[in-house]
C-alpha cells in the first residue's frame, strides 16, 4: 500500500502508465499499430496520426490546465474553436484559385484575437461579475456556436489557399507541423508560468484564495487572464482545425472538444478542485484521449462508440479524484475498527 | 401562487419574463402581418412541447442547485430506443413507452447517485452522461430509423380542437400535464420543498434532518424521466429516431429555465417561469423565421444574450440580498 | 434546583483527535429550567463538548446520561430525536424559504396528501407567538434580521419535543436591542422548564442570563459555579487557568525595557476613530518603530477585527489611518503591503498556509507578490532565502521542498511569520501567533518578536494569553465586547490589571 501511495504521488506517473498500458494493448491487439512508414519524406502511421490528431485538443488542454488550476473550468472552448475557424475562413475567403482575400497571417491573427476576446469575456464574467465558471462559460458555449454559424452564414466554407494548409496538414522534418506549434505553445506557457511567478500565483489562488489575497496576490487579475489565455489557445486550435480540413463548419468544428480537453487535463493529474497544475501531464492526457479514440477506430466498431468509453473514463477518473471516495473508504475502514473496539470493550 | 411573499421579489424574474414575452409577441404582431393569431400562439406550444417537458425536469435540478447536461443526449437515446423497439424489434407502443421511460429514470438515478454519494460536481457527471447516452444511441443504431407505427403516426397527426378553428397536438397536453405535475411536486410535496431547501443551503438541509440523499437522487431520476418522455414527444413530432437528435438541447433547456427566472445558484424559481421561458424561446425562433433574412442561428446568440442578461440580473439580485442580510446583522454600534 | 437530578449529565467525557486530546475527563451537568453557561478560552474544548452532545462527534471515554439513561447519539438527527437541539451562530436554516417553512420543513402539516400551507402558517404564527415574536411568517428568511433568524431557528427546535437546547454563540452578530429580545425568549423558555446550554464570549451577557457557569481550560474541567457567587474577575482568572492570588506579583518580562516609553507618538502607524459596523467600535491606536503593542482580550472581543481593518481586509466605515506620518488609504491587503504592513492570520489553515505548496514557495510568496510576478526570484535564490529563513526561525524540516501541510502547527506559524519577514516589513500584525503550538515553539516565537522590535519594527501582538502579551509588549490595548476599552502602560501592565479592565464595565 505504501509503495502504491508513493508512486501515486508522482503525478506524471499515472498518466504515463495509462498511456503505456493503452499502447501495450494496441501492440498485442491492433495489427500494425506501431508501424511507421516514410512516404514522400513524411512519417506515416497510427502513432503519427495520434500525435497529429491530438494537436487541437493539446492546445485547448494547455489553456484549460491553467483555468482548472484556479479552481475554474471553461466549457466554451469548443464553441470558441468554431468561432476562430469561422473567422479565419471568412477572412481568407473561399476563392477557388486559392488567392486569399486578406493576407493569411493577418487573418490568422484576427481569428486568434477574436478568440482571445471571447476568453476575456469569460474572464470578465468569472472574475468581476463573480459568476460560477461553469455558468459563465456556458453562456458562450450556447451563443458561441451561434456566432460561429452567423460568421460563416451557416454554410461550410471551403478554403483553397494552399499556404494555410501548412498548419493542419503540413510536415516539417518529417513530423506534422501542428506538433511544432503545440511544442512552441507548451514551451512558451511553461516558460511564462515557471520562469515567472505566475504559475505560483495561479496555484496559490487555486489552493487557498483567501490566503492568496492576504499574501497580496491580485486574484481577480490572475483569474481574468487565465480565461483570456484559454480563449487564445482555443483560437489557435481553431486555426489548426480549420486548416486540417481546409474548411470551417460552424456547426461541427470543435464540437465536444471541451469534454476531451477537460478529460486530458484531469487525466494529466491536475485536479478539478484546483491547485498544482501539470502541463506535461495534460499533454500525456491528450495523447491518452486520442489513443483511446484511435484504438476504438481500429477495432472496426462505429467511431461514435468512443463516446461511451470516454464517458466511463470520465466517471472513473473523477471517482478516483473524489476526496469523498477516499475519505469514505477511510471512514469505512475507520468505522469498522471503531466497531471492533466497541465490540472488544 | 397564494403566498403574499411570492408576489414581490421571488416572482419578479418570472414576471419580467412574462413581460418580455408579451413585448416580443406584441412587437412581432405589429411588424409582421399574420403573426398575431391564436394558432400562432398555440404553435409555440406545439413546436416546443418536447422542450417544455425537458425544461420542467431541468427546473427541478436547477432549483436544487445542480445542473444536468445529459438531457439532450438522453432525448436522442429515447428517440433511438423508441424507434428501434417499434420498428426493428416489433414491440407494441404499450411496451415501448414504459421501457423507454424506465431507462431514462434509471440513467438519471444513476447519475444522481454518483453526484450525491461521491460529492462529484454535477456538471462533470452529467457531461459524461451526455457522452454515454450519445454513445448508447450509436449502439442501438448508426442510422436514423423512421417510425411507421400507427400509434406514433396517429399522435403526430392528431389535433385536439382548442377554440374555434384552432387546435393543439396531443404532445401539448402531455407537456402541460408534466408542467402541472412539476408544479405540484415543487409546491405541495415534502419532496419538492426539500428540493428548495437543498438549493438554498444544502448543509443546513442536512442539519435540519431533511432526506437530502434521497431527494438528490430523485431529482436527477426525474430529470432522466423527463428527458425520456421528451424524447417520446419529440419522436411524435419528427417520427424518427436519430442519434444526432437534441444536440445542444441541454443548453436550450438550461437557457429557458434561467430565462424563466430560476436562479442558477439554486433555491429560487419554479415551473411557471419555465413555461414563460419556453414561450420566449419559441417566440424568438418564430420572430427570426418571420423576419426571413436573418439566419436561424441568431436564435442561439439571442438566447445566449438573454441567459447572460438573466444571470447578471440574478447576480444583482443576490448582491442585494447579501446586503440586506448584512444590514440585518448589526454588531456593536459604530460610527 | 440542585436537589433534583440533572436532566443531562456528562461524566468524565474524553475525546481524542489524531494527535490532540480535545477533552480529558470533562464533567458537565444541566438541570431543567436553568441557563448554564459554558465558558473557556480558545481550545478549551467548548465546541468539542457541544459536538459530542449533539452527535457530531462521538466520545472516546466517559458517559452521557439523559434523564438517567445513557445515550450515545451518532448524528445530529439522532440527538434531535433524543430531544437535544442546537442553534448555532451560523444559522442552519434555508435563507430562500419563508419563515413558516423554515419552522416546519420536514414535518409540514399535510391535507389530502399535499402540504397544507394555511395550517402551516397558522401553526408557525402560534409557535413564534410563544416566543413573543410577531413577524410575517410568509417573509423569506433572508429578508429577516439575524436576531429573528436566530429565533426562527429556536422556534423550529421548540416544536419538536425538545428537552435540552444548546445555544452556541447566538449573540455574536446581534446588537444590544436584539440581544435583549433574544434573552427575553431564553428566559421564557427557561421558566417553562427547558434546560439551556449557553455559549458566549461576552462576559457581561453571561452574567445577564446564566444561572450557572461551567469553565473549561485546555480540554479539562476547571469547575462548576453558581453565577451569582462567582465574581467576574474570578471567572476571567479561572478561564485563564490562574488563581486570583497569583496576580499580585506582576511578571516583569523582557518587555520591561521598552516599557519606559509609555506614551507612543504613533510615528509608524496612527489610527484615529477607525471602526466598522459589526466589527469593532471606533478606536484610536498608535504604534512606533521598535515598539510591541499588545492587543489583549478574550476571543471575539474585537482584536482580530482591528487587525483586519489595519491590513485592509475589511473596509473601515469611518476614521483615518496614517502610516509614517502620511495619511493612507488601506483598501486591500495589497495596499497594506505597499505601505510595509504584514499580517499573520490566526486561522493558519484557511487564511495562511498553502497546504499543497512547498515550504519554500510558502516562504517566498509574499516577497514575490511584492516584487511582482515578472521579477521572478530564481529557484536558486528562492532556496537561499528559504534556507536562511528556516535557519533564522528554527523551522524544523528536513528540506524546504516538502509540502507545507507536513509541518507541525508551530512550524507552520513560523513559516507565516518568516513569509512576512522576507518582505522586510515596517509593521507586522501577528494574530494569535502562539496558538495551538507547543511551549518551546511559543518561546521561540516570542523571542523572534522581541528581536524584531529591537531591529526597529513596529509590532501588533494579539494573544489571549495575557502572560505572553505582557512579556513581549511595551503597552497593551485591552479589548472587550468588540471595543477597545483601555490602553495600559507602565505599572498598570499586569495580568490582574488587564483582567480588571475586562471584568469592569466599558
mmCIF file of N, CA and C in Angstrom, chain A residues 53-125:
data_model
loop_
_atom_site.group_PDB
_atom_site.id
_atom_site.type_symbol
_atom_site.label_atom_id
_atom_site.label_comp_id
_atom_site.label_asym_id
_atom_site.label_seq_id
_atom_site.Cartn_x
_atom_site.Cartn_y
_atom_site.Cartn_z
ATOM 1 N N UNK A 53 -3.575 14.154 -34.632
ATOM 2 C CA UNK A 53 -4.978 14.398 -34.298
ATOM 3 C C UNK A 53 -5.168 14.938 -32.892
ATOM 4 N N UNK A 54 -4.176 14.727 -32.046
ATOM 5 C CA UNK A 54 -4.367 15.229 -30.687
ATOM 6 C C UNK A 54 -3.959 16.693 -30.562
ATOM 7 N N UNK A 55 -3.339 17.242 -31.626
ATOM 8 C CA UNK A 55 -2.868 18.631 -31.528
ATOM 9 C C UNK A 55 -3.973 19.613 -31.127
ATOM 10 N N UNK A 56 -5.154 19.578 -31.788
ATOM 11 C CA UNK A 56 -6.180 20.571 -31.395
ATOM 12 C C UNK A 56 -6.566 20.463 -29.924
ATOM 13 N N UNK A 57 -6.654 19.233 -29.415
ATOM 14 C CA UNK A 57 -7.006 19.064 -28.005
ATOM 15 C C UNK A 57 -5.868 19.553 -27.114
ATOM 16 N N UNK A 58 -4.633 19.330 -27.589
ATOM 17 C CA UNK A 58 -3.484 19.758 -26.776
ATOM 18 C C UNK A 58 -3.479 21.265 -26.568
ATOM 19 N N UNK A 59 -3.779 22.018 -27.645
ATOM 20 C CA UNK A 59 -3.835 23.479 -27.477
ATOM 21 C C UNK A 59 -4.837 23.835 -26.389
ATOM 22 N N UNK A 60 -6.032 23.242 -26.515
ATOM 23 C CA UNK A 60 -7.078 23.548 -25.548
ATOM 24 C C UNK A 60 -6.654 23.149 -24.138
ATOM 25 N N UNK A 61 -5.996 21.981 -24.049
ATOM 26 C CA UNK A 61 -5.620 21.467 -22.728
ATOM 27 C C UNK A 61 -4.612 22.388 -22.046
ATOM 28 N N UNK A 62 -3.752 23.037 -22.855
ATOM 29 C CA UNK A 62 -2.785 23.957 -22.251
ATOM 30 C C UNK A 62 -3.512 25.095 -21.545
ATOM 31 N N UNK A 63 -4.467 25.693 -22.244
ATOM 32 C CA UNK A 63 -5.234 26.786 -21.637
ATOM 33 C C UNK A 63 -6.065 26.310 -20.460
ATOM 34 N N UNK A 64 -6.722 25.175 -20.666
ATOM 35 C CA UNK A 64 -7.627 24.672 -19.622
ATOM 36 C C UNK A 64 -6.877 24.253 -18.369
ATOM 37 N N UNK A 65 -5.637 23.789 -18.541
ATOM 38 C CA UNK A 65 -4.858 23.392 -17.364
ATOM 39 C C UNK A 65 -4.765 24.562 -16.392
ATOM 40 N N UNK A 66 -4.468 25.743 -16.950
ATOM 41 C CA UNK A 66 -4.328 26.905 -16.077
ATOM 42 C C UNK A 66 -5.679 27.303 -15.487
ATOM 43 N N UNK A 67 -6.739 27.218 -16.305
ATOM 44 C CA UNK A 67 -8.074 27.568 -15.800
ATOM 45 C C UNK A 67 -8.456 26.641 -14.648
ATOM 46 N N UNK A 68 -8.258 25.351 -14.869
ATOM 47 C CA UNK A 68 -8.649 24.375 -13.851
ATOM 48 C C UNK A 68 -7.784 24.532 -12.596
ATOM 49 N N UNK A 69 -6.529 24.955 -12.783
ATOM 50 C CA UNK A 69 -5.661 25.167 -11.622
ATOM 51 C C UNK A 69 -6.212 26.255 -10.711
ATOM 52 N N UNK A 70 -6.940 27.218 -11.268
ATOM 53 C CA UNK A 70 -7.522 28.264 -10.415
ATOM 54 C C UNK A 70 -8.872 27.840 -9.853
ATOM 55 N N UNK A 71 -9.186 26.557 -9.947
ATOM 56 C CA UNK A 71 -10.453 26.030 -9.448
ATOM 57 C C UNK A 71 -11.611 26.434 -10.346
ATOM 58 N N UNK A 72 -11.313 26.701 -11.610
ATOM 59 C CA UNK A 72 -12.366 27.071 -12.545
ATOM 60 C C UNK A 72 -12.541 26.020 -13.614
ATOM 61 N N UNK A 73 -13.318 26.341 -14.616
ATOM 62 C CA UNK A 73 -13.439 25.476 -15.777
ATOM 63 C C UNK A 73 -13.945 26.334 -16.919
ATOM 64 N N UNK A 74 -13.611 25.925 -18.143
ATOM 65 C CA UNK A 74 -14.059 26.673 -19.316
ATOM 66 C C UNK A 74 -14.681 25.679 -20.294
ATOM 67 N N UNK A 75 -16.023 25.639 -20.318
ATOM 68 C CA UNK A 75 -16.658 24.671 -21.216
ATOM 69 C C UNK A 75 -17.024 25.304 -22.563
ATOM 70 N N UNK A 76 -16.553 26.540 -22.763
ATOM 71 C CA UNK A 76 -16.889 27.198 -24.026
ATOM 72 C C UNK A 76 -15.836 26.968 -25.105
ATOM 73 N N UNK A 77 -14.753 26.270 -24.780
ATOM 74 C CA UNK A 77 -13.620 26.214 -25.720
ATOM 75 C C UNK A 77 -14.009 25.615 -27.079
ATOM 76 N N UNK A 78 -14.909 24.622 -27.086
ATOM 77 C CA UNK A 78 -15.325 24.025 -28.354
ATOM 78 C C UNK A 78 -15.981 25.054 -29.254
ATOM 79 N N UNK A 79 -16.825 25.876 -28.685
ATOM 80 C CA UNK A 79 -17.503 26.909 -29.468
ATOM 81 C C UNK A 79 -16.509 27.962 -29.939
ATOM 82 N N UNK A 80 -15.531 28.275 -29.087
ATOM 83 C CA UNK A 80 -14.541 29.275 -29.476
ATOM 84 C C UNK A 80 -13.687 28.746 -30.628
ATOM 85 N N UNK A 81 -13.416 27.441 -30.616
ATOM 86 C CA UNK A 81 -12.711 26.825 -31.749
ATOM 87 C C UNK A 81 -13.505 27.082 -33.032
ATOM 88 N N UNK A 82 -14.811 26.886 -32.966
ATOM 89 C CA UNK A 82 -15.654 27.088 -34.137
ATOM 90 C C UNK A 82 -15.632 28.548 -34.591
ATOM 91 N N UNK A 83 -15.646 29.461 -33.618
ATOM 92 C CA UNK A 83 -15.611 30.888 -33.972
ATOM 93 C C UNK A 83 -14.306 31.217 -34.679
ATOM 94 N N UNK A 84 -13.210 30.768 -34.095
ATOM 95 C CA UNK A 84 -11.898 31.064 -34.670
ATOM 96 C C UNK A 84 -11.797 30.497 -36.079
ATOM 97 N N UNK A 85 -12.257 29.242 -36.238
ATOM 98 C CA UNK A 85 -12.213 28.621 -37.564
ATOM 99 C C UNK A 85 -13.071 29.427 -38.534
ATOM 100 N N UNK A 86 -14.234 29.837 -38.065
ATOM 101 C CA UNK A 86 -15.138 30.599 -38.928
ATOM 102 C C UNK A 86 -14.519 31.928 -39.351
ATOM 103 N N UNK A 87 -13.930 32.624 -38.393
ATOM 104 C CA UNK A 87 -13.361 33.944 -38.690
ATOM 105 C C UNK A 87 -12.219 33.821 -39.690
ATOM 106 N N UNK A 88 -11.317 32.870 -39.453
ATOM 107 C CA UNK A 88 -10.156 32.758 -40.339
ATOM 108 C C UNK A 88 -10.621 32.344 -41.732
ATOM 109 N N UNK A 89 -11.622 31.465 -41.797
ATOM 110 C CA UNK A 89 -12.101 31.007 -43.097
ATOM 111 C C UNK A 89 -12.746 32.159 -43.861
ATOM 112 N N UNK A 90 -13.539 32.941 -43.186
ATOM 113 C CA UNK A 90 -14.210 34.042 -43.874
ATOM 114 C C UNK A 90 -13.206 35.097 -44.324
ATOM 115 N N UNK A 91 -12.174 35.326 -43.506
ATOM 116 C CA UNK A 91 -11.204 36.363 -43.851
ATOM 117 C C UNK A 91 -10.330 35.934 -45.035
ATOM 118 N N UNK A 92 -9.931 34.654 -45.034
ATOM 119 C CA UNK A 92 -9.094 34.178 -46.140
ATOM 120 C C UNK A 92 -9.952 34.015 -47.387
ATOM 121 N N UNK A 93 -11.184 33.553 -47.191
ATOM 122 C CA UNK A 93 -12.129 33.504 -48.309
ATOM 123 C C UNK A 93 -12.033 32.229 -49.114
ATOM 124 N N UNK A 94 -13.160 31.889 -49.704
ATOM 125 C CA UNK A 94 -13.253 30.629 -50.421
ATOM 126 C C UNK A 94 -12.981 30.749 -51.914
ATOM 127 N N UNK A 95 -11.998 31.555 -52.275
ATOM 128 C CA UNK A 95 -11.661 31.720 -53.694
ATOM 129 C C UNK A 95 -11.062 30.418 -54.242
ATOM 130 N N UNK A 96 -11.687 29.918 -55.338
ATOM 131 C CA UNK A 96 -11.278 28.601 -55.852
ATOM 132 C C UNK A 96 -9.849 28.576 -56.358
ATOM 133 N N UNK A 97 -9.336 29.731 -56.777
ATOM 134 C CA UNK A 97 -7.961 29.754 -57.301
ATOM 135 C C UNK A 97 -6.949 29.768 -56.164
ATOM 136 N N UNK A 98 -7.453 29.918 -54.958
ATOM 137 C CA UNK A 98 -6.533 29.889 -53.835
ATOM 138 C C UNK A 98 -5.912 31.226 -53.520
ATOM 139 N N UNK A 99 -6.506 32.303 -54.058
ATOM 140 C CA UNK A 99 -5.983 33.627 -53.718
ATOM 141 C C UNK A 99 -6.692 34.113 -52.467
ATOM 142 N N UNK A 100 -5.947 34.350 -51.400
ATOM 143 C CA UNK A 100 -6.617 34.777 -50.162
ATOM 144 C C UNK A 100 -7.172 36.193 -50.293
ATOM 145 N N UNK A 101 -8.351 36.398 -49.657
ATOM 146 C CA UNK A 101 -8.985 37.721 -49.681
ATOM 147 C C UNK A 101 -8.159 38.709 -48.867
ATOM 148 N N UNK A 102 -7.696 38.224 -47.723
ATOM 149 C CA UNK A 102 -6.833 39.029 -46.865
ATOM 150 C C UNK A 102 -5.538 38.252 -46.640
ATOM 151 N N UNK A 103 -4.487 38.949 -46.281
ATOM 152 C CA UNK A 103 -3.231 38.229 -46.004
ATOM 153 C C UNK A 103 -3.480 37.112 -44.981
ATOM 154 N N UNK A 104 -2.910 35.956 -45.229
ATOM 155 C CA UNK A 104 -3.189 34.797 -44.392
ATOM 156 C C UNK A 104 -2.784 35.033 -42.933
ATOM 157 N N UNK A 105 -1.584 35.574 -42.757
ATOM 158 C CA UNK A 105 -1.107 35.770 -41.387
ATOM 159 C C UNK A 105 -2.004 36.738 -40.626
ATOM 160 N N UNK A 106 -2.411 37.785 -41.337
ATOM 161 C CA UNK A 106 -3.272 38.778 -40.706
ATOM 162 C C UNK A 106 -4.616 38.153 -40.330
ATOM 163 N N UNK A 107 -5.128 37.328 -41.225
ATOM 164 C CA UNK A 107 -6.406 36.659 -40.964
ATOM 165 C C UNK A 107 -6.294 35.778 -39.731
ATOM 166 N N UNK A 108 -5.167 35.064 -39.667
ATOM 167 C CA UNK A 108 -4.967 34.180 -38.519
ATOM 168 C C UNK A 108 -4.904 34.984 -37.231
ATOM 169 N N UNK A 109 -4.160 36.072 -37.290
ATOM 170 C CA UNK A 109 -4.030 36.914 -36.095
ATOM 171 C C UNK A 109 -5.400 37.427 -35.665
ATOM 172 N N UNK A 110 -6.213 37.817 -36.662
ATOM 173 C CA UNK A 110 -7.538 38.344 -36.335
ATOM 174 C C UNK A 110 -8.389 37.274 -35.660
ATOM 175 N N UNK A 111 -8.317 36.049 -36.198
ATOM 176 C CA UNK A 111 -9.119 34.962 -35.619
ATOM 177 C C UNK A 111 -8.705 34.703 -34.173
ATOM 178 N N UNK A 112 -7.392 34.674 -33.931
ATOM 179 C CA UNK A 112 -6.919 34.413 -32.573
ATOM 180 C C UNK A 112 -7.305 35.565 -31.649
ATOM 181 N N UNK A 113 -7.285 36.769 -32.188
ATOM 182 C CA UNK A 113 -7.678 37.927 -31.394
ATOM 183 C C UNK A 113 -9.148 37.812 -30.980
ATOM 184 N N UNK A 114 -9.992 37.452 -31.945
ATOM 185 C CA UNK A 114 -11.415 37.293 -31.627
ATOM 186 C C UNK A 114 -11.592 36.238 -30.538
ATOM 187 N N UNK A 115 -10.872 35.130 -30.671
ATOM 188 C CA UNK A 115 -10.971 34.057 -29.677
ATOM 189 C C UNK A 115 -10.495 34.536 -28.315
ATOM 190 N N UNK A 116 -9.427 35.338 -28.305
ATOM 191 C CA UNK A 116 -8.916 35.853 -27.036
ATOM 192 C C UNK A 116 -9.938 36.778 -26.388
ATOM 193 N N UNK A 117 -10.602 37.583 -27.242
ATOM 194 C CA UNK A 117 -11.650 38.449 -26.710
ATOM 195 C C UNK A 117 -12.768 37.610 -26.080
ATOM 196 N N UNK A 118 -13.094 36.507 -26.737
ATOM 197 C CA UNK A 118 -14.114 35.618 -26.181
ATOM 198 C C UNK A 118 -13.670 35.119 -24.807
ATOM 199 N N UNK A 119 -12.385 34.768 -24.706
ATOM 200 C CA UNK A 119 -11.857 34.315 -23.420
ATOM 201 C C UNK A 119 -11.917 35.417 -22.372
ATOM 202 N N UNK A 120 -11.632 36.649 -22.824
ATOM 203 C CA UNK A 120 -11.679 37.773 -21.888
ATOM 204 C C UNK A 120 -13.104 37.972 -21.374
ATOM 205 N N UNK A 121 -14.048 37.770 -22.261
ATOM 206 C CA UNK A 121 -15.459 37.866 -21.867
ATOM 207 C C UNK A 121 -15.736 36.887 -20.732
ATOM 208 N N UNK A 122 -15.289 35.635 -20.914
ATOM 209 C CA UNK A 122 -15.443 34.640 -19.843
ATOM 210 C C UNK A 122 -14.766 35.111 -18.566
ATOM 211 N N UNK A 123 -13.540 35.611 -18.729
ATOM 212 C CA UNK A 123 -12.765 36.049 -17.573
ATOM 213 C C UNK A 123 -13.459 37.167 -16.819
ATOM 214 N N UNK A 124 -14.063 38.068 -17.597
ATOM 215 C CA UNK A 124 -14.788 39.187 -17.009
ATOM 216 C C UNK A 124 -15.938 38.674 -16.152
ATOM 217 N N UNK A 125 -16.693 37.735 -16.729
ATOM 218 C CA UNK A 125 -17.859 37.220 -16.009
ATOM 219 C C UNK A 125 -17.438 36.498 -14.733
#
